[in-house]
Amino acid sequence: MSGLLIPAAFAVVLAGLAWWARAREQSVREKVSAEVAVARERGSDRARLQYPHVDLSRCLGCGLCVSACPEEGVLEVLLGQARVVHGARCVGHGRCATACPVDAIALTMNDVKVRTDLPALGDDLEAVGNQGVFLAGEVTGFALVRTAVTQGSSVGREVARRSHASPGSRASGVHDLVIVGAGPAGIACALAAREAGLDFLLLEQAPRLGGTVASYPRQKLVMTQPMQLPLYGTLTEATYEKEQLIELWDGLVKEYALPLRLGGRLEGVTRERSDAGDVLTVATSDGAYRARNVCLALGRRGSPRKLGVPGEELAKVSYSLLDARSYAGKHVLVVGGGDSAVEAALGLSAQPGTTVTLSYRKTAFFRLKAANESRIHAALADGKLSALFGSEVAEITPDRVVLRDAQGAAQSIRNDDVFVFAGGEAPFELLARCGVSFDPALRAPVELPGERGTGIVPALFGAALIAAAATAWAYAHQDYYTLSAVARARHVDHGWLRPARAVGLGLGIGAALAIVLNLAYLVRRNMRFEWGSLRIWMTVHVATGVTALLLALVHGGFQPRVTTGGRALISLGVLVVTGAIGRYLYAFVPRAASGRELALEEVQSRLAALDQEWEGDHPEFRDRVRARVAELVAATHFSRSLPARVRGVISSGFALRRAVRELRALGAREGVPPGRVSSLLVLARRSHRAALAATWFDELRALMASWRYLHRWVALLMVLLVVVHIVMAVRYGRIGFEVAR
């Protein structure tokens, strides 16, 4: 009887932990689902440029991508798998893809097939149909400093390769390369050109270099990630202050004598054809420059967007904030509701005596980074600044600003300075004049990373070799391994095959080492610094888990005994099985559940659209249908307890038929056209089916989700048993590599 107490206690504890984990997961799920709804309502679920694409056939729901992303709220774990929530916050750091141990995330571009704000470029960043004209940096659709540096370096080296491959005769006054834009991409391109010995020129329309970075507020942190600058070497820090980067770039311009010309605004690029080759003319407000190649390293912001109101030409109106400290004690208006406007308003409100008013034409903030959103709401709650939502600037005077709300009511407030953050006029028209096409048909298709399989082949390749070797070994010595434990002791090979001697002992040590290497994956997952790719570590984790089991089986002679070592072997087997369930089977159930959830969301969106389709047409019947469908969905889908869900599923069919009869009769009484009634009832049935399927998939997912907790606790039990087994063997056993007689 006492022998059953420990397993019974372990089962009770495991059941309690499973119940707690299930309740916690349900709470997290409801929270994330609410955030998904908020993102969809605001429109922040749609990515502007890059976004992470999740391969559902691989995702394990480990959450490493969520913790790795520096932009809060982009990714969350829902229904056991990663999901993009606030896609608009993604700026393409790519840390989620790096952190994923199973290669389930890849960065891609959004709506590439239909967008007309992305240039058509070849693989070498050359404009399609315009030889010698290259693009690099933000204008290509990638916002990261690291990506801009990589692209600029690539263009400089490609131009060098072409110039060295066909030098030809160089006409007087014709450069090898003219670079327009002295931001990260332009400077990297210039360094690559200097490294290759090209004749080049670097142009910048602003009074100083730096591009978009130069317009950042004082001491703003810029995320770069480790990257390579030509001639200079590696930038190892993950973040730099704006001033640090500007100082670095100024130093590089001086050290390598980069020919930089400031203040000339680009007006266009034209081509002259001759027998000696094509020559490109770069027209600027300061003159024209001729070159065989041109790199347009422009930002996407272009010229600041103007408000178009009286008084905007006053000197107190600015379109960027460089140093908030200069505006201490003043009355300041910030126009806009994006991250730049919010960061400026927060910086100004921190200055002593400064009164800050934020004017935003929408009724709430839209697409803010999570950190900025929480900070601005806290500042508003504390009275550090005020916000006028639904307002627009009507007039600017030397000492006041007039604002109008959505109803046209005017409000005049005291003002010393105005900062406008209304975005910028993208330089697409200018680029078109330079021969750059934005036709999606000319753009190389971007293939979505599809379902690439489970990755089992590379993970299990090494273990398969060991399995083959173990099988061959067992077959060669089958006359020993097929005997009972008592009969083996009399076998001639027992002296060196037994677990404590020679081959048996070596296999046991090998199994222990494989377990140690297997557990090292957990250490790597929680390290703050990167030591090898997590994908490689996951492969090692899977392979060593199977290898340890095979080695331990041969070590124990394929005959687990009722000992500590035998129990350790059994727990190791359970560990491998639960790991296999999680790694290769569990992913498919959440994927199916996610599909059902998306189907339900689609039906609910269709019902929400009834307000527009039925405007002024039987509104009471429309509202009654929407309310009744919502009741049906809630009855089958959102019950927290399993018994309540089972009861809801059993009664849901009867409730659906009763609701259909009632709604059909109600539609007839109110004179609703039969065709419209039928279409609504089809939506009701579809919504019910989606909710019912999602409920059952959710229960199956919850059942299979227990693999994760069972895997962890069995792993702990296995480690303890292995340690006890080794200690007891060393202390009481007669172990050694000599052959026992």
XYZ file of C-alpha atoms in Angstrom, residues 149 152-154 157 187-193 195 228-233 252 256:
21
model
C 23.928 50.044 -44.011
C 24.308 50.903 -49.089
C 27.401 48.722 -48.794
C 25.945 46.275 -51.315
C 30.368 47.075 -54.050
C 27.416 56.862 -45.840
C 27.847 53.072 -46.059
C 27.705 53.286 -49.857
C 30.323 56.071 -49.845
C 32.631 54.034 -47.577
C 32.300 51.016 -49.885
C 33.073 53.247 -52.867
C 37.258 51.156 -50.206
C 29.516 45.929 -40.588
C 30.576 49.332 -41.942
C 33.046 49.266 -44.839
C 36.561 50.396 -43.832
C 35.473 50.975 -40.222
C 34.560 47.433 -39.157
C 34.304 58.744 -40.890
C 38.374 58.857 -45.177
